[in-house]
Every structure is written in structure tokens, then in C-alpha cells.
Amino acid sequence: MRLELDGITKRFGPLVANDHVDLTVEPGEIHCLLGENGAGKSTLMNVLFGLLHADSGEIRIDGTPVTFADPGEAVRHGIGMVHQHFMLIPVFTVAENVVLGFEPTRRFGWLDRRRAHAEVRRLSSEFGLEVDPGALVETLPVGVQQRVEILKALQREARLLILDEPTAVLTPQETEALFRIMRSLRDSGRSILFITHKLKEVLSVADRITVMRLGRVVGSTTPDEADEKSLATMMVGRDVELVITKTPASPAEPVLQLEQLSVADERGVTVVEDVNLEIRAGEIVALAGVQGNGQTELAEAIVGLRPVRSGVLRVEGADLTDATPRERIRAGLAQVPEDRQADGLVLSMSIAENLILDQYDAPPFARHGVRDLSAMRAYGARALSEFDIRAASADVPAGTLSGGNQQKVVVARELSRKVKVLVASQPTRGLDVGSIEYVHRRIVDARNAGAAVLIISSELDEVLALGDRVAVMYRGRIVGIVDPAVGRETVGLMMAGAGEVPPPPPAVNATLGPGDGS
Amino acid sequence: MTTEPIAPPSSPQDAASVLPAPAASGTGGAGTGGAPPLYRRLLARLVEANPAVVTVLSVFTALVFGGILIDVTSSGVVHAWSHAGSHPGRALSLTFTTVADAYGAILSGSVLSPSTLGHAVSTGQGWAQVFNPISETCVAATPLILAGVGVAIGFRTGVFNIGAQGQLIAGSIVALYVGFAVNLPIWIHLPLVILAGAAGGAAAGLIPGILKARTGAHEVIVTIMLNYVFLNLLNYVLGGAPFQLPGQTNEISQKMLPSARMPHLFGSSLRVNLSFVIAIAMAALASWFMNRSTLGFSFKVSGANANAARTAGMSSTKVTILVFAISGLFAGMAGMATLSGTNFFLSSGYGGTIGFNAITVALLGRNRPWGVVWASMLFAMLDVGGASMQIRTGITLDLTAVIQATIIFFIATPMLVREIYRLRSTGAGALQLFTKGWSG
Ligand SMILES: Nc1ncnc2c1ncn2[C@@H]1O[C@H](COP(=O)(O)OP(=O)(O)OP(=O)(O)O)[C@@H](O)[C@H]1O
Ligand SMILES: [Mg+2]
């Protein structure tokens, strides 16, 4: 399918999200759309998919102008979309979600479960996307939910597939698998519109690259002509420091101590086992590991969202093992949750309200149980400019923000408090290179100000760039704590459960054996 | 590289690029200039299915539906149409006048009747008659407003309090006791009665609140069951001392002392009394509470995203218990308001279906306290005016119940309303509230 977008303009009130955007996708092409957070990529894709209606401009398919009143029409024209934020029904099974809207039915319109399951199994083996058709979506990790979304789009025989930041939540292995699928789809003549913030991915998979900024197309190029540096510059409009430079850590006294910590998941299976970890004031420990090896649960246990099965958790020596989230926040703990929309934000509330979600009852935002709305608004406006959150004002609902800007709201909230312990899960998920640079710098600043920082990231680059020490998790255990200087290769092997575990770096005393519980 | 030259940010505003694009640079493309004109933006707002529009259209659609119902059940209209061949004009006009008469009767019975007004203006007498319909509407709306606001606060917090009926009865019993058992000057007695009603309702609300917070019991089931408990508790206490009216075998209570009764607002010939003012004041207080108090904020956050509330350190136990107490407090005051305002005693079946209509007006008012006030006034109008319609036109009072139910039907199925009026869908989160609360 040859797709042409011609002069697409979309406004939200005073804000011009797409400003006369022209874009052509050739048949059998992987076309990457690159741009800052809030550049208007998702908006453009939503217009193309019939979810939003352009104020002006034309969409042509194979030369014929088309208009889509709703996504159903877009699907009938052979367009499939995987959204930046999942559009799955949590209480339905995988199979039910995949066939939703196109259900195979038995007599009297009953859903034919068996055929739905068979269909999902066929698709998942055909494309190498492994899922359990009978699993409830709400119980699945995000990476698997993403696979369900892709299956759903593929099922409908899409000739043009829109993938809005699909790799933000995927492991490197899953990403590779997705790229194989994308290439084979391309080779079979289908077109793919692919949005990502990861420049390496762009260079490896794209046939053409279009760059947007401030709602406009600012250039287009190909992977042969571009490199990471030039792409970053084109996107952000200035030179970007792709890898953060930081001074060596000078760790002081231990702040966060985990002793023999074990944590179970919803089904009661132990997913974190006997973890001993000590993080000192002024150092960043980065937790590496393939997704699903217990990192998420460990982070949740530290911040109090998941009960600890056994072991002890201390902050500055105080036992917080059974403390409520509130008591932990009081004790100086801050967290960036992994899933910003599920745990981090209230989408229907304003950005300003979201920015003070954990301080709403403390001065200056409240006195004697009465909120001070003007203090909140003033603070919101300041945070907006400080963290470069792109929004019309701090009073608009957080749900209208672009994905990356939503992430910035969460990061801004957690980093603007003075914290003793920062637990950040995927802190730069969905951020553009410029914002990553900024958030990394803020995290290092927090470290320099004496915070003990734990970073959980599936991005090896991020782990190695930020961590003063790197702890590798495999099957619920910390299999080693190394200096990031050991390199990608070694850490990668450890993450896979193989490889020599190098001795811990001498400067720090990582206790790997059973703790003495003192 | 085929890159277009990337212009360096031309102004500081551009560089900071907080996006409300200045008209010059943002929309400066060929052909379009500036933002669309005001009327087009207004129209766009209207055709977007925002919840307020859907609500208004639901009421409108229900009234149209009620009109159709009036016509097809009217023998006159049906007869006229069966002879429409000879008198088509007559059939058509009868179709409209029948509906207009019915709705006119509702309005004159609940707001203002032109004939009594004319009479009063020409003779200078009978002004009480003029204001009686609106006074009655206010009296009927009073308990709906209070109980409805309580239910709405629950909905906003994500809990489904079906127990307003029981909490209302609990509040009434306590208020009644204070109202007849002690003899005090009115300026202290009346506030005590109000507090008693509030406390009784809040205590009854605490039961499901604590059960849900501590044991995870589903509040819908618990509150429905508790309604029966309180219903029977009322019958029990009415069966003997100290509540039963001495010398009675019927289930009728003693009367409240005069010092425990709400003063009339406009003289004794109009029943509207202080409890209406209290209801409005409580709605204002609730609005302030949800928007300005920290507790109300934690309610809203818990209702909108319980996970985010937990992450931010809000205690779901505390929120659950308190929201039920507050929701019950409002329901208890609703029971007290009618008791001390117009009834002065309790009998079996007191409260009617106020507790359930409260759910309806909460939904209709989109769970905003002021919305609940308007919805309650509308429902009270239909109730009060329905009686006068029945007298004047012979159309049965049940019609107003059908209209009320139809309104809720459309509110609960916003998709249908959007289809009927071809509204564009926005991410209409608020509309999903009806189904959301049930997931527990
Ligand atoms: N429904 C809406 N109402 C108001 N503003 C909106 C709405 N949807 C998007 N916007 C605004 O439009 C702009 C473009 O958003 P969009 O989601 O397209 O960005 P994006 O390029 O996908 O960014 P990201 O990389 O962060 O996902 C943002 O400033 C956003 O706040
Ligand atoms: Mg986006």
C-alpha cells in the first residue's frame, strides 16, 4: 500500500499538534517516524487510524483520497495500529482481546472460544510471538501485553502496520524478534510506520526516516546517510550528549539495606529470593536483568506496593519491612513506577495535581487539611518549564500529554523532592534523547546530593551509563555485582544466567552471602 | 542527506517551545489563517460527546419518549389518527396538544401555574397558592439532594454505596430520639437533631466501610443487605417504647417536640423550610470538600486510579472507611431533613425510595454536588408535577416514573445517545462511571 499524508493539520485548542504534515510511505517500506516528546507523532498516527479527525489535509491510499470516521474504517482499508499505550481489556483473555471486534462465532452469536484460541496459536507460531491464549491480560507483564497488541493488529490482515513505540517496553531479545517480524512483513510487501526514540533501532531497521519537531516535518533521511549523532541533532535541534558523563561516586554510609529479601508474585511463586543488597548515600546501583527475572517485584517490595515474604528492609538503619507506602515516603523514599499510566498518574486529573500527588497534604500545597490551589498551580507552572514538559498549561489533564511528557511528569514529581532513596524503574521509558539526557543528569544530581539510587532498566546502555555498580538479577537472585567497566558482553552473559561472575569491585562491600540480620 | 535545513529556534519562546504555537508561526501555512472561528469551536464542543451534553440530551430524549408514550396511550389521539384520512390536521394538532397539556400540567403543578398567578395578580390574594408548587418541589428535592450528594461522593471515590436507604433510616431514628426525648430551647435542640441525624447515618455508613476496608467484602452486597437490616430495625423500634406513640398499636412513633422542628422559610402556609437551605449548604460544602480539602483530593485520586493513590502513599483503608462514613452522614441528614422539616414522626416505610433515587440523581448529576442539586430538582418536579398531571389530564402518575427511568437508561448507555445524535466520541471517561463502580 502506498500511503500519502498531505498537509495534515490537527489542533487541540490553541495547540497545533500537527502543522501541515506531509508524509509518504511506499509499499514494502519500513518508515521510521522520529521526533521529540510531544512532536505530534502519536497524534498523526491517530489521525491516520481514524481515532482523531484532522482539521485539514488529505489522506490518500494508492492515490485515492480516503477519510476514516472511526478506526473500524481504517482497519477495513488495511491499516493496523499498535498504540503507545495499550488498548487491551484487562479482564479479558488474550484470545478474547485478539479477536475482539472480529469474533469467530458459533450459532446464535456465541463466541467460539476454541476457534479464537486456535487462531491466536496459529498467529503466534507464524510470527514467533509466544503468548498463552487463555491468560488474562491483566496478569501479564507489559512485554507480553505488547505482543498481544501486535497479534491483534496482524490478525486483521493489515497492509500498513502502525507501531507507536512498540519497543519501549520490550527486552532487547523481544525487540530483535519484532524486527525480524517487521522485516518479513516488509518483504511480503506490507508497509510499516514505526515510531521509536531509540536511535540504534532506527538505524538498524528503517528504510526511510522522517523527523518531526513541534508538529512539523523537519527533515527526512535514510540510515545510510545518518548516524545517531546527526539524528539526535535533527530531532532536538541542538547537540545532545548521548552518554552521560559523571564524576566517580563517593559513597558514604549505607542507606538502603536489603537482607535476605524474598518476594512472591500474585500466584504465590517466589520471584525474588534471598536478595542482599546495600546501597550507600551518593551511589547509583543499576539493576540489570532480562525482564521477568524479579526486578519489578523487587522494586515494588522496596517501595511497599508488594508484601515482603521474608527478610528485612532498612532505610538508614530503620526497619521498614512492613511499613506502608506512606511511611516509606515519609522516610525519604521516592519511586518512579514502571508503568506510568497504571501506577504513576491519574490521567483525568491536571498535570499540576499529578505533580503533587505525594505531597498534596503537606505545605505549601495544603494547610490544616485545606488545599492551596494557587500554590499548586504556581508549582506546576514552574515544573513545566524546569522539566520541559510540553503542555498548553499545568491545568490540562495529564491524559492529554504525549507519552514521553507523561513520563516527565512522574520523573519531575519524584525528583523534585529531597529524597534519601530513589527507586526508578525504567525512568526514561518513552523519552526522547534530549529528555533522557536531562533525566539522567537529574538522577546523577540526586546522587551527588547524597541519595542512594536504585535504577531498574532493561536498557543495557542506561544501566552501564548510570550505574556506579551494576547488580545483575537472574531468576530472582542477584547473581553478581560488578563494575560497569566490565562491559556489555560480560553483563549480558550474566543476565542470561551464564558466564563467569567477576569478583565484586573492591571499593564497595557488597554482601553476597547470607546477611547476619544485624 | 535530504534534510531540510533546521532553522535555529528563532525566538526564546520557540526554543522553550511550550507549545501553544503563536498564531504566526504555528498556523502560518498556506490557506488557513488563525484558529477556527468561535461558532465553529462551540459547535465542535457540542458535537463532541462530552458528558454534560450527553446528560442534557438524555433528559431531552426521555421527554420525547415520554411524549410518544402519552400519545399512544391516549385514546383521543389514537382515535384521531384512525380518522386521520378525513382530518389529518386535527390528528396532528391533537398529538402535540395532548403532550403539551401533560407536560404543561407537570410544570404548573411543580413550578408555577399561570391561572393561580393570574388570580393572585387580579385579586391580590392567594399568593401562597402561587408559590405552593415550587415550595413543594423544594421540599421533595431536599432529601434527594442530601442523599444524592452522599452517593455521588462515594462514586467519585470509586465505591458503590447502595446503602443510602438504610443509612437514611438510621439517621432518622437517632434524630427522632433526640427530637422527642429531650426538651431544650430551639437554638440548641435543632442543631442537636441535625447532628444526631448526621451521626446516625455516618455510623451506619461505617459498617460497610469497615467491612470493605478490613475484609474486602464487596460493598454492594453488604450495603444492600444492610438496607433490610435498617428497614426492619425501624419496624422493631416502632413496635414499642420509647419510640412508639403511647396508646398506639400501629407502628407509629411519637412526634418530635416543636423545638426540634425546622422553621418555615416563608410562613406556615408554605411547607418549604430550613432543611432545604441546609441541603443546598451541604451541597456547597461537599463541592468545597471535594475540590479544596486534602481528604476530598485523596478520595478523588483513589476513585480515579487506586494504584496511583497507593503509590502516592494514600491509605486505601482510611479512604474507604471515611468515604462510607461521609456518604452515610449525608444520607442520615436526608432522613433527618424530611423528619424534622415536614414529617415530625416516623412510621413503617419511612423514606420511601429516596435512598435509591439518590443513586439515580447522583448519576444524572454526574457525581458533582451541584449537578446533583439540579438533578434532584428535576426529579422532584416530575414527582410533584406528576400528581397534578394525573388530576388535570387523567394521565397516570406512573408516566413520570417511566420518564425518570428512561433518563437513567440513556445516561447509562451514552453510546446509544451518541449514536442517536451522531456525536463524535471523545475519550469520554466520565461516562463509563456507571459500569466502573461494579468491579469493586
Ligand atoms: N486530546 C488532547 N488534548 C489536548 N492536547 C493533546 C491531546 N492529545 C495530544 N495533545 C498534545 O499534542 C501534542 C502532541 O502529542 P503526541 O502524543 O502526538 O506527541 P508524540 O510525538 O507522540 O510524543 P511522545 O514521543 O512523547 O509520545 C502534545 O503537546 C500533547 O500534549
Ligand atoms: Mg506518542
Short mmCIF file of C-alpha atoms in Angstrom, two decimals, chain A residues 10-414:
data_model
loop_
_atom_site.label_atom_id
_atom_site.label_comp_id
_atom_site.label_asym_id
_atom_site.label_seq_id
_atom_site.Cartn_x
_atom_site.Cartn_y
_atom_site.Cartn_z
CA LYS A 10 -4.60 18.91 13.85
CA ARG A 11 -5.23 21.39 16.61
CA PHE A 12 -6.11 20.89 20.25
CA GLY A 13 -7.46 24.25 21.26
CA PRO A 14 -4.62 26.71 20.81
CA LEU A 15 -2.07 23.96 20.45
CA VAL A 16 -1.11 22.87 16.93
CA ALA A 17 -0.13 19.24 17.31
CA ASN A 18 0.27 18.61 13.57
CA ASP A 19 1.08 21.50 11.31
CA HIS A 20 0.71 20.72 7.60
CA VAL A 21 2.42 17.38 7.81
CA ASP A 22 3.33 15.66 4.54
CA LEU A 23 4.46 12.05 4.64
CA THR A 24 4.64 9.28 2.06
CA VAL A 25 5.06 5.61 2.89
CA GLU A 26 5.93 3.38 -0.04
CA PRO A 27 4.78 -0.22 -0.32
CA GLY A 28 7.25 -2.60 1.25
CA GLU A 29 8.95 0.04 3.31
CA ILE A 30 9.76 0.37 6.96
CA HIS A 31 9.32 4.04 7.61
CA CYS A 32 10.58 5.40 10.89
CA LEU A 33 8.99 8.43 12.44
CA LEU A 34 11.29 10.20 14.81
CA GLY A 35 10.73 13.23 16.96
CA GLU A 36 10.83 14.78 20.37
CA ASN A 37 8.26 14.05 23.02
CA GLY A 38 5.17 15.95 22.05
CA ALA A 39 6.30 16.46 18.45
CA GLY A 40 2.96 15.12 17.27
CA LYS A 41 3.81 11.60 16.16
CA SER A 42 1.06 9.79 18.02
CA THR A 43 -1.42 12.46 17.04
CA LEU A 44 -0.55 11.98 13.38
CA MET A 45 -0.93 8.23 13.71
CA ASN A 46 -4.26 8.62 15.48
CA VAL A 47 -5.47 10.81 12.64
CA LEU A 48 -4.34 8.19 10.16
CA PHE A 49 -6.09 5.46 12.13
CA GLY A 50 -9.38 7.34 12.36
CA LEU A 51 -9.20 7.97 16.10
CA LEU A 52 -8.80 11.70 15.60
CA HIS A 53 -10.06 13.86 12.79
CA ALA A 54 -7.74 16.25 11.04
CA ASP A 55 -8.73 19.89 10.84
CA SER A 56 -7.39 19.97 7.31
CA GLY A 57 -5.36 17.86 4.94
CA GLU A 58 -5.86 14.69 2.97
CA ILE A 59 -5.02 11.03 3.32
CA ARG A 60 -4.54 9.01 0.14
CA ILE A 61 -4.20 5.28 -0.23
CA ASP A 62 -2.74 4.18 -3.55
CA GLY A 63 -3.66 7.57 -4.91
CA THR A 64 -7.30 7.55 -3.79
CA PRO A 65 -8.36 10.04 -1.13
CA VAL A 66 -9.91 8.39 1.91
CA THR A 67 -11.47 9.56 5.13
CA PHE A 68 -11.89 7.41 8.20
CA ALA A 69 -14.72 8.23 10.57
CA ASP A 70 -13.52 5.64 13.04
CA PRO A 71 -10.80 3.01 13.44
CA GLY A 72 -13.10 0.34 12.04
CA GLU A 73 -12.94 2.01 8.64
CA ALA A 74 -9.19 2.31 8.85
CA VAL A 75 -8.99 -1.40 9.60
CA ARG A 76 -11.17 -2.18 6.62
CA HIS A 77 -8.75 -0.20 4.47
CA GLY A 78 -5.95 -2.44 5.66
CA ILE A 79 -4.44 -0.30 8.40
CA GLY A 80 -3.48 -1.84 11.72
CA MET A 81 -2.19 0.01 14.74
CA VAL A 82 -0.35 -0.86 17.90
CA HIS A 83 -0.84 2.02 20.29
CA GLN A 84 1.72 3.63 22.53
CA HIS A 85 -0.49 2.93 25.49
CA PHE A 86 -2.20 -0.40 25.37
CA MET A 87 -5.77 -0.65 24.30
CA LEU A 88 -6.39 -4.07 25.77
CA ILE A 89 -9.25 -5.05 28.03
CA PRO A 90 -7.56 -6.19 31.23
CA VAL A 91 -10.24 -8.64 32.36
CA PHE A 92 -10.42 -10.44 29.02
CA THR A 93 -8.18 -13.29 27.98
CA VAL A 94 -5.50 -12.92 25.35
CA ALA A 95 -7.63 -14.70 22.77
CA GLU A 96 -10.70 -12.62 23.54
CA ASN A 97 -8.68 -9.44 23.15
CA VAL A 98 -7.13 -10.52 19.89
CA VAL A 99 -10.41 -11.41 18.23
CA LEU A 100 -12.35 -8.51 19.73
CA GLY A 101 -14.43 -6.83 17.08
CA PHE A 102 -13.91 -9.70 14.64
CA GLU A 103 -15.00 -12.58 16.81
CA PRO A 104 -15.46 -16.04 15.39
CA THR A 105 -18.94 -17.06 16.44
CA ARG A 106 -20.92 -20.21 16.84
CA ARG A 107 -24.63 -20.41 16.36
CA PHE A 108 -26.69 -17.60 17.90
CA GLY A 109 -23.64 -15.40 18.01
CA TRP A 110 -21.88 -17.18 20.84
CA LEU A 111 -18.16 -16.57 20.92
CA ASP A 112 -16.34 -19.60 19.57
CA ARG A 113 -13.57 -19.83 22.18
CA ARG A 114 -11.92 -22.82 20.66
CA ARG A 115 -11.54 -21.18 17.28
CA ALA A 116 -10.36 -17.97 18.89
CA HIS A 117 -7.69 -19.87 20.78
CA ALA A 118 -6.66 -21.78 17.69
CA GLU A 119 -6.41 -18.56 15.73
CA VAL A 120 -4.20 -16.99 18.36
CA ARG A 121 -2.00 -20.05 18.48
CA ARG A 122 -1.64 -20.07 14.72
CA LEU A 123 -0.73 -16.40 14.60
CA SER A 124 1.67 -16.63 17.46
CA SER A 125 3.56 -19.51 15.93
CA GLU A 126 3.51 -17.94 12.49
CA PHE A 127 5.08 -14.74 13.75
CA GLY A 128 7.08 -16.22 16.60
CA LEU A 129 5.21 -14.19 19.21
CA GLU A 130 4.67 -16.51 22.10
CA VAL A 131 1.55 -16.00 24.21
CA ASP A 132 -0.89 -18.12 26.17
CA PRO A 133 -4.31 -17.56 24.55
CA GLY A 134 -6.16 -18.35 27.78
CA ALA A 135 -4.23 -15.99 30.07
CA LEU A 136 -5.98 -12.95 31.48
CA VAL A 137 -4.38 -9.83 30.07
CA GLU A 138 -4.23 -8.07 33.44
CA THR A 139 -1.97 -10.77 34.81
CA LEU A 140 0.57 -10.45 32.01
CA PRO A 141 3.77 -8.41 32.14
CA VAL A 142 3.86 -5.40 29.83
CA GLY A 143 6.18 -7.05 27.36
CA VAL A 144 3.71 -9.84 26.77
CA GLN A 145 0.79 -7.41 26.58
CA GLN A 146 2.68 -5.70 23.80
CA ARG A 147 2.88 -8.98 21.92
CA VAL A 148 -0.87 -9.34 22.26
CA GLU A 149 -1.32 -5.89 20.74
CA ILE A 150 0.85 -6.82 17.79
CA LEU A 151 -1.01 -10.08 17.27
CA LYS A 152 -4.24 -8.18 17.31
CA ALA A 153 -3.06 -5.84 14.59
CA LEU A 154 -1.61 -8.64 12.48
CA GLN A 155 -4.71 -10.74 12.71
CA ARG A 156 -6.68 -8.25 10.71
CA GLU A 157 -4.56 -8.66 7.62
CA ALA A 158 -3.11 -5.19 7.81
CA ARG A 159 -1.29 -3.94 4.73
CA LEU A 160 0.01 -0.98 6.65
CA LEU A 161 1.03 -1.51 10.23
CA ILE A 162 1.48 1.43 12.59
CA LEU A 163 3.71 0.67 15.54
CA ASP A 164 3.73 3.52 18.05
CA GLU A 165 6.76 2.98 20.28
CA PRO A 166 6.35 -0.79 20.50
CA THR A 167 9.89 -1.33 21.68
CA ALA A 168 9.68 0.95 24.69
CA VAL A 169 8.53 -1.97 26.79
CA LEU A 170 10.33 -4.82 25.05
CA THR A 171 13.52 -6.58 26.03
CA PRO A 172 16.38 -6.49 23.52
CA GLN A 173 15.59 -10.08 22.57
CA GLU A 174 11.93 -9.28 22.05
CA THR A 175 12.92 -6.24 20.03
CA GLU A 176 15.12 -8.36 17.81
CA ALA A 177 12.23 -10.78 17.35
CA LEU A 178 9.94 -7.90 16.48
CA PHE A 179 12.42 -6.59 13.93
CA ARG A 180 12.55 -9.99 12.27
CA ILE A 181 8.78 -9.92 12.01
CA MET A 182 8.82 -6.39 10.69
CA ARG A 183 11.36 -7.28 8.03
CA SER A 184 9.44 -10.31 6.90
CA LEU A 185 6.24 -8.28 6.74
CA ARG A 186 8.05 -5.69 4.69
CA ASP A 187 9.44 -8.31 2.36
CA SER A 188 5.93 -9.56 1.78
CA GLY A 189 5.05 -6.09 0.50
CA ARG A 190 3.46 -4.57 3.56
CA SER A 191 4.34 -1.12 4.79
CA ILE A 192 5.25 -0.29 8.34
CA LEU A 193 5.20 3.02 10.12
CA PHE A 194 7.43 2.65 13.12
CA ILE A 195 7.85 5.13 15.95
CA THR A 196 10.68 4.86 18.41
CA HIS A 197 13.02 7.04 20.40
CA LYS A 198 15.88 4.56 20.21
CA LEU A 199 18.24 5.74 17.53
CA LYS A 200 20.07 2.42 17.29
CA GLU A 201 16.83 0.74 16.38
CA VAL A 202 16.07 3.34 13.76
CA LEU A 203 19.42 2.82 12.11
CA SER A 204 19.09 -0.94 12.15
CA VAL A 205 15.56 -1.38 10.86
CA ALA A 206 14.45 1.68 8.90
CA ASP A 207 14.33 2.10 5.16
CA ARG A 208 13.42 5.76 5.45
CA ILE A 209 13.40 8.14 8.35
CA THR A 210 11.19 11.18 8.81
CA VAL A 211 11.87 13.58 11.64
CA MET A 212 9.22 15.76 13.28
CA ARG A 213 9.58 18.66 15.62
CA LEU A 214 6.93 20.96 17.10
CA GLY A 215 4.24 19.42 14.94
CA ARG A 216 6.11 19.85 11.68
CA VAL A 217 8.21 17.60 9.49
CA VAL A 218 11.72 18.99 9.71
CA GLY A 219 13.55 16.54 7.53
CA SER A 220 13.90 13.10 6.14
CA THR A 221 16.86 10.84 5.64
CA THR A 222 17.97 7.21 5.38
CA PRO A 223 20.05 5.06 7.73
CA ASP A 224 22.96 5.15 5.26
CA GLU A 225 23.17 8.89 5.38
CA ALA A 226 22.59 9.37 9.09
CA ASP A 227 24.13 8.37 12.35
CA GLU A 228 22.93 8.60 15.95
CA LYS A 229 24.51 11.97 16.48
CA SER A 230 23.01 13.55 13.39
CA LEU A 231 19.58 12.06 14.07
CA ALA A 232 19.63 13.39 17.61
CA THR A 233 20.59 16.83 16.45
CA MET A 234 17.91 16.80 13.79
CA MET A 235 15.27 15.81 16.34
CA VAL A 236 16.10 18.13 19.16
CA GLY A 237 17.62 20.98 17.24
CA ARG A 238 20.82 21.03 19.26
CA ASP A 239 23.73 18.75 20.06
CA VAL A 240 22.83 16.05 22.54
CA GLU A 241 25.09 14.24 24.94
CA LEU A 242 24.10 10.66 24.19
CA VAL A 243 26.01 9.12 27.09
CA ILE A 244 26.03 10.94 30.38
CA THR A 245 29.39 11.90 31.78
CA LYS A 246 29.56 11.72 35.53
CA THR A 247 32.18 12.03 38.20
CA PRO A 248 33.13 8.90 40.12
CA ALA A 249 30.81 8.17 43.01
CA SER A 250 31.90 8.89 46.53
CA PRO A 251 29.64 6.60 48.52
CA ALA A 252 29.12 7.41 52.16
CA GLU A 253 27.14 5.48 54.77
CA PRO A 254 24.72 2.72 53.76
CA VAL A 255 21.16 3.98 53.32
CA LEU A 256 19.14 1.21 51.74
CA GLN A 257 19.81 -2.26 53.02
CA LEU A 258 18.13 -5.42 51.86
CA GLU A 259 18.85 -8.52 53.85
CA GLN A 260 17.77 -11.94 52.64
CA LEU A 261 14.78 -10.42 50.97
CA SER A 262 12.27 -12.76 49.34
CA VAL A 263 9.15 -11.68 47.49
CA ALA A 264 6.30 -13.63 45.94
CA ASP A 265 4.18 -12.73 42.93
CA GLU A 266 0.37 -12.81 42.73
CA ARG A 267 0.27 -16.56 42.39
CA GLY A 268 2.43 -17.07 45.44
CA VAL A 269 5.50 -18.10 43.47
CA THR A 270 8.73 -16.80 44.93
CA VAL A 271 10.14 -14.44 42.32
CA VAL A 272 12.76 -12.68 44.42
CA GLU A 273 14.92 -14.93 46.53
CA ASP A 274 17.33 -14.09 49.31
CA VAL A 275 18.44 -10.81 47.86
CA ASN A 276 21.14 -8.97 49.76
CA LEU A 277 21.93 -5.51 48.57
CA GLU A 278 23.33 -2.42 50.18
CA ILE A 279 23.17 0.98 48.56
CA ARG A 280 25.08 3.84 50.07
CA ALA A 281 24.39 7.51 50.07
CA GLY A 282 25.80 9.02 46.93
CA GLU A 283 25.91 5.99 44.69
CA ILE A 284 23.79 4.59 41.92
CA VAL A 285 23.26 0.88 41.72
CA ALA A 286 21.77 -0.21 38.43
CA LEU A 287 19.85 -3.43 38.39
CA ALA A 288 20.27 -5.29 35.13
CA GLY A 289 18.36 -8.31 34.04
CA VAL A 290 16.12 -9.71 31.39
CA GLN A 291 12.58 -8.61 32.10
CA GLY A 292 10.70 -11.07 34.27
CA ASN A 293 13.60 -12.06 36.50
CA GLY A 294 12.17 -10.44 39.58
CA GLN A 295 13.37 -6.86 39.16
CA THR A 296 9.87 -5.43 39.01
CA GLU A 297 8.76 -7.30 42.10
CA LEU A 298 11.90 -6.34 43.97
CA ALA A 299 11.30 -2.67 43.21
CA GLU A 300 7.66 -2.96 44.27
CA ALA A 301 8.66 -4.60 47.52
CA ILE A 302 11.13 -1.84 48.29
CA VAL A 303 8.55 0.90 47.82
CA GLY A 304 5.87 -1.01 49.71
CA LEU A 305 3.50 -1.96 46.94
CA ARG A 306 4.15 -5.66 47.41
CA PRO A 307 4.49 -7.54 50.68
CA VAL A 308 7.85 -8.99 51.62
CA ARG A 309 7.73 -12.72 52.21
CA SER A 310 10.82 -12.88 54.33
CA GLY A 311 13.91 -10.85 55.04
CA VAL A 312 14.48 -7.32 56.19
CA LEU A 313 14.46 -3.93 54.50
CA ARG A 314 16.11 -0.98 56.18
CA VAL A 315 16.39 2.66 55.33
CA GLU A 316 19.05 4.46 57.35
CA GLY A 317 19.02 1.58 59.77
CA ALA A 318 15.28 1.74 60.47
CA ASP A 319 13.34 -1.42 59.76
CA LEU A 320 10.74 -0.60 57.10
CA THR A 321 9.96 -4.16 56.05
CA ASP A 322 6.28 -3.85 56.92
CA ALA A 323 5.88 -0.10 56.57
CA THR A 324 3.09 1.32 54.45
CA PRO A 325 3.93 3.21 51.25
CA ARG A 326 3.15 6.40 53.12
CA GLU A 327 5.59 5.68 55.91
CA ARG A 328 8.23 4.92 53.32
CA ILE A 329 7.62 8.18 51.53
CA ARG A 330 7.95 9.92 54.90
CA ALA A 331 11.22 8.11 55.43
CA GLY A 332 12.56 9.67 52.23
CA LEU A 333 11.80 7.02 49.65
CA ALA A 334 10.81 8.06 46.14
CA GLN A 335 9.91 5.91 43.22
CA VAL A 336 9.36 6.10 39.50
CA PRO A 337 6.95 3.25 38.81
CA GLU A 338 7.45 1.04 35.82
CA ASP A 339 4.02 1.59 34.31
CA ARG A 340 3.34 5.31 34.38
CA GLN A 341 -0.30 5.12 33.41
CA ALA A 342 -1.22 2.30 35.77
CA ASP A 343 0.69 3.37 38.87
CA GLY A 344 2.15 6.78 38.32
CA LEU A 345 -0.54 9.10 37.07
CA VAL A 346 -4.17 10.00 37.39
CA LEU A 347 -4.87 10.71 33.76
CA SER A 348 -8.15 12.52 34.35
CA MET A 349 -6.55 14.99 36.75
CA SER A 350 -4.49 18.01 35.87
CA ILE A 351 -0.76 17.95 35.42
CA ALA A 352 -0.37 20.19 38.47
CA GLU A 353 -2.36 17.78 40.62
CA ASN A 354 -0.30 14.89 39.38
CA LEU A 355 2.88 16.73 40.19
CA ILE A 356 1.95 16.98 43.86
CA LEU A 357 0.27 13.61 44.23
CA ASP A 358 2.60 12.56 47.02
CA GLN A 359 2.74 15.94 48.75
CA TYR A 360 -0.85 17.02 48.38
CA ASP A 361 -1.39 17.27 52.13
CA ALA A 362 1.87 18.96 53.07
CA PRO A 363 2.75 22.66 53.00
CA PRO A 364 2.82 24.66 50.83
CA PHE A 365 0.16 22.68 48.97
CA ALA A 366 -2.13 22.28 51.96
CA ARG A 367 -2.55 23.65 55.45
CA HIS A 368 -4.82 22.15 58.09
CA GLY A 369 -6.39 19.87 55.54
CA VAL A 370 -7.23 22.64 53.08
CA ARG A 371 -5.52 22.63 49.72
CA ASP A 372 -3.86 25.71 48.37
CA LEU A 373 -4.69 25.58 44.69
CA SER A 374 -2.70 28.64 43.72
CA ALA A 375 0.45 27.25 45.33
CA MET A 376 -0.15 24.06 43.39
CA ARG A 377 -0.65 25.89 40.10
CA ALA A 378 2.41 28.04 40.58
CA TYR A 379 4.44 24.97 41.34
CA GLY A 380 3.02 23.18 38.31
CA ALA A 381 3.92 26.04 36.02
CA ARG A 382 7.46 26.06 37.36
CA ALA A 383 7.86 22.29 36.98
CA LEU A 384 6.56 22.52 33.44
CA SER A 385 9.36 24.79 32.36
CA GLU A 386 12.00 23.22 34.57
CA PHE A 387 11.41 19.73 33.21
CA ASP A 388 10.47 20.93 29.74
CA ILE A 389 7.08 19.26 29.88
CA ARG A 390 5.28 20.20 26.67
CA ALA A 391 1.72 21.15 27.50
CA ALA A 392 -0.62 24.06 26.98
CA SER A 393 -0.67 24.64 30.74
CA ALA A 394 -0.37 22.80 34.03
CA ASP A 395 -4.16 22.74 34.30
CA VAL A 396 -4.84 20.35 31.43
CA PRO A 397 -5.47 16.69 32.26
CA ALA A 398 -2.35 14.56 32.34
CA GLY A 399 -4.03 12.20 29.92
CA THR A 400 -3.75 14.70 27.08
CA LEU A 401 0.03 14.73 27.32
CA SER A 402 2.18 12.82 24.90
CA GLY A 403 3.61 9.60 26.31
CA GLY A 404 7.07 11.00 26.92
CA ASN A 405 5.68 14.06 28.60
CA GLN A 406 3.60 11.90 30.91
CA GLN A 407 6.80 10.16 31.91
CA LYS A 408 8.42 13.53 32.56
CA VAL A 409 5.59 14.42 34.94
CA VAL A 410 6.28 11.32 37.01
CA VAL A 411 10.02 11.90 36.99
CA ALA A 412 9.56 15.56 37.85
CA ARG A 413 7.37 14.68 40.80
CA GLU A 414 9.77 12.17 42.27
#
